[in-house]
mmCIF file with all atom_site columns, C-alpha atoms in Angstrom:
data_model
loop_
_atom_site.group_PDB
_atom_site.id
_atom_site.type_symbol
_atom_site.label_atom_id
_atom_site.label_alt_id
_atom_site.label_comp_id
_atom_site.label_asym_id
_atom_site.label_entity_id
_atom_site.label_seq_id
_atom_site.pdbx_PDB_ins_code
_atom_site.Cartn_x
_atom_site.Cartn_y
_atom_site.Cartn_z
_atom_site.occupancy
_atom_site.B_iso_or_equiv
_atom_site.pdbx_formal_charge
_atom_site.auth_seq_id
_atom_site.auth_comp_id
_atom_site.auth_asym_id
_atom_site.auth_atom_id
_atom_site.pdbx_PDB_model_num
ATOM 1   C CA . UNK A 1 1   ? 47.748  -55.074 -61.799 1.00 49.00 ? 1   UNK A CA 1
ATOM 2   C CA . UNK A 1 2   ? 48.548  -51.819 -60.871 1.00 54.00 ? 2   UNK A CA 1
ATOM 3   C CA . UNK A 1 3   ? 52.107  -50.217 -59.831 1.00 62.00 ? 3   UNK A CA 1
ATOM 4   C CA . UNK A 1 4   ? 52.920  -48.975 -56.839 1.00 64.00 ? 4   UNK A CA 1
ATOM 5   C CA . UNK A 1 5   ? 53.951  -45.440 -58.001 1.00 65.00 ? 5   UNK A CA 1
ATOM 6   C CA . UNK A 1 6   ? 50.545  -45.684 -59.942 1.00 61.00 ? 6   UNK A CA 1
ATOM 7   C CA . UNK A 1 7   ? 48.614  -46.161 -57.252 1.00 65.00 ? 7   UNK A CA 1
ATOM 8   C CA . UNK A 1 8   ? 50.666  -43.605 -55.037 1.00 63.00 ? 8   UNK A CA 1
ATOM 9   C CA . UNK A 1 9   ? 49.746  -40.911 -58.132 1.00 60.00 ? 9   UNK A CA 1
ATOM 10  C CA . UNK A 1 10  ? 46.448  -41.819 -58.206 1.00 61.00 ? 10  UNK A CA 1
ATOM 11  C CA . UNK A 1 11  ? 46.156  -41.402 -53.938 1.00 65.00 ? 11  UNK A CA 1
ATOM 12  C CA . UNK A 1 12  ? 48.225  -38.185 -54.486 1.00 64.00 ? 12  UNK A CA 1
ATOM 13  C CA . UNK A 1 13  ? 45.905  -36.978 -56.713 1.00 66.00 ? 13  UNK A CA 1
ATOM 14  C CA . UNK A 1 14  ? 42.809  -37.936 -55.000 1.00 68.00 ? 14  UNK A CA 1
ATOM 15  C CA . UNK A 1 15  ? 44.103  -36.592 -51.792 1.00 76.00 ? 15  UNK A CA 1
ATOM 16  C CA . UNK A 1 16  ? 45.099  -33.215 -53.730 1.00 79.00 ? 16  UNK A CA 1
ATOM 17  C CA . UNK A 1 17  ? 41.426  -33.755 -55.362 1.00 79.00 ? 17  UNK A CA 1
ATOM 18  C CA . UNK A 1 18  ? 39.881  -33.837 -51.666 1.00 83.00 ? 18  UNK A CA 1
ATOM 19  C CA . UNK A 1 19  ? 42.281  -31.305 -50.112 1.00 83.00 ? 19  UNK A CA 1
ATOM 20  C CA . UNK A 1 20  ? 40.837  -28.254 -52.965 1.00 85.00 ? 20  UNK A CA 1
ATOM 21  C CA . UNK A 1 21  ? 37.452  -29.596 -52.331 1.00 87.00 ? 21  UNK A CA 1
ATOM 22  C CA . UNK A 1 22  ? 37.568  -29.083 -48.985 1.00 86.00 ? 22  UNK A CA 1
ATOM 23  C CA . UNK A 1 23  ? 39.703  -25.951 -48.963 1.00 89.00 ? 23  UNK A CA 1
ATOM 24  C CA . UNK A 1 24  ? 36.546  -24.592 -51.196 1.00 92.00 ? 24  UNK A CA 1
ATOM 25  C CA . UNK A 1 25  ? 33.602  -25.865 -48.844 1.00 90.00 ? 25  UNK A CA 1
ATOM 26  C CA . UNK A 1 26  ? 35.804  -24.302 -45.770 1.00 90.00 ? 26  UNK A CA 1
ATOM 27  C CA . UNK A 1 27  ? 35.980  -20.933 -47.492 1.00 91.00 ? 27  UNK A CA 1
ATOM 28  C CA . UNK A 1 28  ? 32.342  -20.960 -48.650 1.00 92.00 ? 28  UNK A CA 1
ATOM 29  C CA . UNK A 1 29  ? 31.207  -21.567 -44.990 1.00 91.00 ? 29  UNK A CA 1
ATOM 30  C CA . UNK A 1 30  ? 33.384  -18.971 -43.910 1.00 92.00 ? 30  UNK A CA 1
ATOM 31  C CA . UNK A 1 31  ? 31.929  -16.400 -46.766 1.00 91.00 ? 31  UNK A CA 1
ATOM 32  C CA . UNK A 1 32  ? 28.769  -17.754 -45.064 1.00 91.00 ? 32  UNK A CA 1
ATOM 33  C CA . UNK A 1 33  ? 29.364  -16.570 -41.833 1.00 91.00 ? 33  UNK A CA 1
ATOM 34  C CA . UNK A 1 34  ? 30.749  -13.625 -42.607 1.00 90.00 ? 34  UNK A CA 1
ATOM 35  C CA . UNK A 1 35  ? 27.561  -13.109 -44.725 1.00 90.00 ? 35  UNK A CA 1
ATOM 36  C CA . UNK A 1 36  ? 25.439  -14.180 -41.423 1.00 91.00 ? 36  UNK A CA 1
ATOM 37  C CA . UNK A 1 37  ? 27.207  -12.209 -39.032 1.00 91.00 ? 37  UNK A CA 1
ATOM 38  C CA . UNK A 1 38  ? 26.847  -8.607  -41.360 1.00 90.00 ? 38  UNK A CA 1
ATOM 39  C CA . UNK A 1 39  ? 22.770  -9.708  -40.871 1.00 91.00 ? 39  UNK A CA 1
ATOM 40  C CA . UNK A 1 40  ? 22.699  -10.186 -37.630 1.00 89.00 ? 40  UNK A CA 1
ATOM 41  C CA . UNK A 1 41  ? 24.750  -7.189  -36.991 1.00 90.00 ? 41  UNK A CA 1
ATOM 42  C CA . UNK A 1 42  ? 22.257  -5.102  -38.987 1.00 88.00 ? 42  UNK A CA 1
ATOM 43  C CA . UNK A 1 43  ? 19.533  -6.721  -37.395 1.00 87.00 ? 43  UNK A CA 1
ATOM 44  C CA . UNK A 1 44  ? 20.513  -5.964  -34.415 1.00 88.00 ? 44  UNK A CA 1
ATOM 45  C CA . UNK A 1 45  ? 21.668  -2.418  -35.221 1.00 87.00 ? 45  UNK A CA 1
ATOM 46  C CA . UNK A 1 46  ? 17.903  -2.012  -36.546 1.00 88.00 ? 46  UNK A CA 1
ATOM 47  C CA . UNK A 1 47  ? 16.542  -3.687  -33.315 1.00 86.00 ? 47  UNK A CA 1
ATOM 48  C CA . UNK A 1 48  ? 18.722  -1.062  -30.721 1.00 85.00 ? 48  UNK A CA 1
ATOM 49  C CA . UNK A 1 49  ? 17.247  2.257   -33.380 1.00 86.00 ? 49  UNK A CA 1
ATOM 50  C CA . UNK A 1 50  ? 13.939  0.943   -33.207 1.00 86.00 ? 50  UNK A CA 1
ATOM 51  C CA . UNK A 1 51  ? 13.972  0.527   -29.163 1.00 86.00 ? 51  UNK A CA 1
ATOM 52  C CA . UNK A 1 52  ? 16.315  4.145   -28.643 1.00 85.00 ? 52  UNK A CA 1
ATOM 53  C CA . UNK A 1 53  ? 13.093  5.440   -30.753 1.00 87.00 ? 53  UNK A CA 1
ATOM 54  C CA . UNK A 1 54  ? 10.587  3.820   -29.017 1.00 87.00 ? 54  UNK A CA 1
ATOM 55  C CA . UNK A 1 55  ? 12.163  4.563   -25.856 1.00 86.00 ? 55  UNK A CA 1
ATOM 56  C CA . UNK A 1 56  ? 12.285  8.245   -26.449 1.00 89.00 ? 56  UNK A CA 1
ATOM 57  C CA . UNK A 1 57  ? 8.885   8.363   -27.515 1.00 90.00 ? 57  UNK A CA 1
ATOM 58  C CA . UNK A 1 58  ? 7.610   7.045   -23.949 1.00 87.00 ? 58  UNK A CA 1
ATOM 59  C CA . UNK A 1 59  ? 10.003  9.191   -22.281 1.00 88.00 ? 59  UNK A CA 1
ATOM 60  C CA . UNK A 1 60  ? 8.486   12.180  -24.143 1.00 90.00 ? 60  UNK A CA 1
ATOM 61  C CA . UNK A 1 61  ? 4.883   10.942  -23.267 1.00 91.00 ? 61  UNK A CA 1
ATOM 62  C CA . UNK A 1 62  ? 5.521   10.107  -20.235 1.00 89.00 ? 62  UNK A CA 1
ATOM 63  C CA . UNK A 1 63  ? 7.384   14.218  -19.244 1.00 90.00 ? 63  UNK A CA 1
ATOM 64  C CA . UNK A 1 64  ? 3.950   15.530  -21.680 1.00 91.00 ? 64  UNK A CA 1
ATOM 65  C CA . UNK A 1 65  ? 1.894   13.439  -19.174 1.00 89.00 ? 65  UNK A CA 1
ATOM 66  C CA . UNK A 1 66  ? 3.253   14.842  -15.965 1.00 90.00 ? 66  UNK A CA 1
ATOM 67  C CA . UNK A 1 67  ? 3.419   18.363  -17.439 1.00 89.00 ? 67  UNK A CA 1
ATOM 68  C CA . UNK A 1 68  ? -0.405  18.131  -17.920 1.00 89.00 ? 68  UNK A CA 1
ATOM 69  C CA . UNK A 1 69  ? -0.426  16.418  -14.326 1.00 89.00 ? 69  UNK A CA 1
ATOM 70  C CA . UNK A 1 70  ? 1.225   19.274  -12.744 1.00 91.00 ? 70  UNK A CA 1
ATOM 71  C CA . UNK A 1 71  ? -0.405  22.038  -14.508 1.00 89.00 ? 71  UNK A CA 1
ATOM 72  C CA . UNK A 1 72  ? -3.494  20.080  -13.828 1.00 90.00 ? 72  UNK A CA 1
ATOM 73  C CA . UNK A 1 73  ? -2.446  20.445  -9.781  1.00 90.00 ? 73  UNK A CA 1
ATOM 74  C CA . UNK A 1 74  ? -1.306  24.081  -10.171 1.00 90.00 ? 74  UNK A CA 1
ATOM 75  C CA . UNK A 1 75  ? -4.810  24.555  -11.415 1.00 91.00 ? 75  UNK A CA 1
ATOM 76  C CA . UNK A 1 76  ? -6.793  22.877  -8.351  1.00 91.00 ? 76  UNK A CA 1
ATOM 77  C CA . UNK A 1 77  ? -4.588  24.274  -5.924  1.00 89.00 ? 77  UNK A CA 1
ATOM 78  C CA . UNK A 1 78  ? -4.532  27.895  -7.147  1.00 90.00 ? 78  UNK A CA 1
ATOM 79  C CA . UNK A 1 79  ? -8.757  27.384  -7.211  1.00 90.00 ? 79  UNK A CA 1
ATOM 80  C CA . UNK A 1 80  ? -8.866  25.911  -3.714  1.00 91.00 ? 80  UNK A CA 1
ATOM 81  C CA . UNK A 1 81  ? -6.873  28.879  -2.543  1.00 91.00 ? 81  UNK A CA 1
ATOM 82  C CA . UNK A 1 82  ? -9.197  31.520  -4.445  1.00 91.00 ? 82  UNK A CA 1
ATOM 83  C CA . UNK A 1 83  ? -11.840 29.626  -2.132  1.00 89.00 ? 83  UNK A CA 1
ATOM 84  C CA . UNK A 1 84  ? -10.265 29.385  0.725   1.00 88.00 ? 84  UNK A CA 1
ATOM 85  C CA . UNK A 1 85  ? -9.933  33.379  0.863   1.00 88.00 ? 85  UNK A CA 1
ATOM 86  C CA . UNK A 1 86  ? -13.427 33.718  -0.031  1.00 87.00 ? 86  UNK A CA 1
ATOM 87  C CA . UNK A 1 87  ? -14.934 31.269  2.881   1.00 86.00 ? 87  UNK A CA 1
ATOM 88  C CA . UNK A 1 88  ? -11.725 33.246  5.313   1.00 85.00 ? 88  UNK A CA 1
ATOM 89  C CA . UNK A 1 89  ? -13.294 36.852  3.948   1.00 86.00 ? 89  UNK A CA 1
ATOM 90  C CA . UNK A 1 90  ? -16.795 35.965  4.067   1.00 87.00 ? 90  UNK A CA 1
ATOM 91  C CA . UNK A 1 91  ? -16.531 34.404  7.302   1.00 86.00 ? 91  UNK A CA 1
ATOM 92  C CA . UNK A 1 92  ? -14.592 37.636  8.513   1.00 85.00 ? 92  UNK A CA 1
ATOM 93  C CA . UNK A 1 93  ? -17.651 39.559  7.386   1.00 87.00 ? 93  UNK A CA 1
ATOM 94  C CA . UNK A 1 94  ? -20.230 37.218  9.123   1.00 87.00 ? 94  UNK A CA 1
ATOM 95  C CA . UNK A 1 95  ? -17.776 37.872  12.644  1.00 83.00 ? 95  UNK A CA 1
ATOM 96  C CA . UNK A 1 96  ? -18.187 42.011  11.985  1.00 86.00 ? 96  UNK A CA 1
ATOM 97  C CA . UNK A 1 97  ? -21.717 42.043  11.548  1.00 86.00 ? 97  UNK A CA 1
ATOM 98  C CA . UNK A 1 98  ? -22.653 39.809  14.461  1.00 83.00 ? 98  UNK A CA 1
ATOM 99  C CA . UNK A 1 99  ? -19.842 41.870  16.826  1.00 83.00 ? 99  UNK A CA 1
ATOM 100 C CA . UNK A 1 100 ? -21.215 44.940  15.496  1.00 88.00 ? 100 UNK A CA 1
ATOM 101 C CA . UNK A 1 101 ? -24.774 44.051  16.196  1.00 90.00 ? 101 UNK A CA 1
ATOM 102 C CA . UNK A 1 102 ? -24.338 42.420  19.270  1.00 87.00 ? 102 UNK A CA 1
ATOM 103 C CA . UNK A 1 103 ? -21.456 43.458  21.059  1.00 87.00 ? 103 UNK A CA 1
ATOM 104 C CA . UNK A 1 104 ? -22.716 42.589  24.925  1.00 88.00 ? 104 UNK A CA 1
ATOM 105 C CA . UNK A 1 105 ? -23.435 38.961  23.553  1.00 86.00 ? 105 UNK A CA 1
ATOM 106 C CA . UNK A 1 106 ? -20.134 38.295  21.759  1.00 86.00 ? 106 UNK A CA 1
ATOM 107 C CA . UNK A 1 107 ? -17.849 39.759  24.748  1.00 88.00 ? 107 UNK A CA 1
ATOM 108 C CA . UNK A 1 108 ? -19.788 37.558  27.009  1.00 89.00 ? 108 UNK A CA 1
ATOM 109 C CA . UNK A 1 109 ? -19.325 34.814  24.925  1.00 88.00 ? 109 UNK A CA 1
ATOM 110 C CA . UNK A 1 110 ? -15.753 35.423  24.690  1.00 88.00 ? 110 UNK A CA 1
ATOM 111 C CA . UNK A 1 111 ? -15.505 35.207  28.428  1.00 90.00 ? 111 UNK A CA 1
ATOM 112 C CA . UNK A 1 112 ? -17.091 32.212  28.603  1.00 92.00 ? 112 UNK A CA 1
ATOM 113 C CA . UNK A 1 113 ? -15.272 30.704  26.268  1.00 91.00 ? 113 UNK A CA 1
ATOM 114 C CA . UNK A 1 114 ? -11.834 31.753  27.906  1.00 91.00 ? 114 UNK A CA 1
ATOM 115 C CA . UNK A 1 115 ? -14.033 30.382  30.858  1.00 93.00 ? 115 UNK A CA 1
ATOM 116 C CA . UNK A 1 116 ? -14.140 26.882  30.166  1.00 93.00 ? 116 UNK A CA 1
ATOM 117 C CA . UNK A 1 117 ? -10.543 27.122  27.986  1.00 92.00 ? 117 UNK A CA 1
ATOM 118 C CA . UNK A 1 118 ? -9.214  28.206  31.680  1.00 92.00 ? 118 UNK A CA 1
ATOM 119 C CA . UNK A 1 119 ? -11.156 25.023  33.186  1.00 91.00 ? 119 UNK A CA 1
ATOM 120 C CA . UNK A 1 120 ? -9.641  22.952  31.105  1.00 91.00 ? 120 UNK A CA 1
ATOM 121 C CA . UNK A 1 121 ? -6.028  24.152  31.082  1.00 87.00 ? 121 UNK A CA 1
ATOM 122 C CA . UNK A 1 122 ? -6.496  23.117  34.774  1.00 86.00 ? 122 UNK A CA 1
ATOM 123 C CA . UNK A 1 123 ? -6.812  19.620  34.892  1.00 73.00 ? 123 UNK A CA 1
#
């Protein structure tokens, strides 16, 4: 049989034996997360660049895509102005000839249009 301090040692010793073992597995999980957190730090460092550059790109397509918009506008409108003074100075032209040509005609005209303007002012 075995004595008491015996068997006291031999707990001792297993509980010392247990105690290291786990002291060890506790520090090699925290190594491990230590380890996991630097990934998922980098990871996630690498995920923000990657977005901050993708984000930038659109934002520079985007301000190239209403650059071309507006110049695109700038381009119509300056054009439908050129035509508008063409129609405005060709239909000034069309008004001198016909006046100068017929100048009984377009002051009667004129009166009757003040005529019926006159009627209508009326009621």
């Amino acid at each position: 049989m075995s004595t008491p301090n015996a068997e006291a040692g031999m707990r001792d010793w297993t509980d010392k034996a247990t105690r290291d073992r786990l002291e060890k597995d506790v520090a090699a999980v925290k190594s491990d997360i230590a380890a996991l957190t630097d990934q998922i730090t980098d990871a996630l460092n690498t995920f923000a660049n990657s977005t901050s550059k993708q984000a930038r790109r659109g934002y520079r397509q985007a301000r190239e895509n209403m650059d071309s918009a507006m110049d695109d506008v700038s381009e119509r409108g300056s054009a439908m102005m050129e035509a508008a003074q063409d129609a405005y100075g060709s239909i000034e032209e069309t008004l001198e000839d016909a006046i100068t040509q017929r100048p009984l005609a377009t002051v009667g005209l004129a009166l009757g249009i003040g005529f019926l303007i006159g009627i209508a002012w009326r009621r």
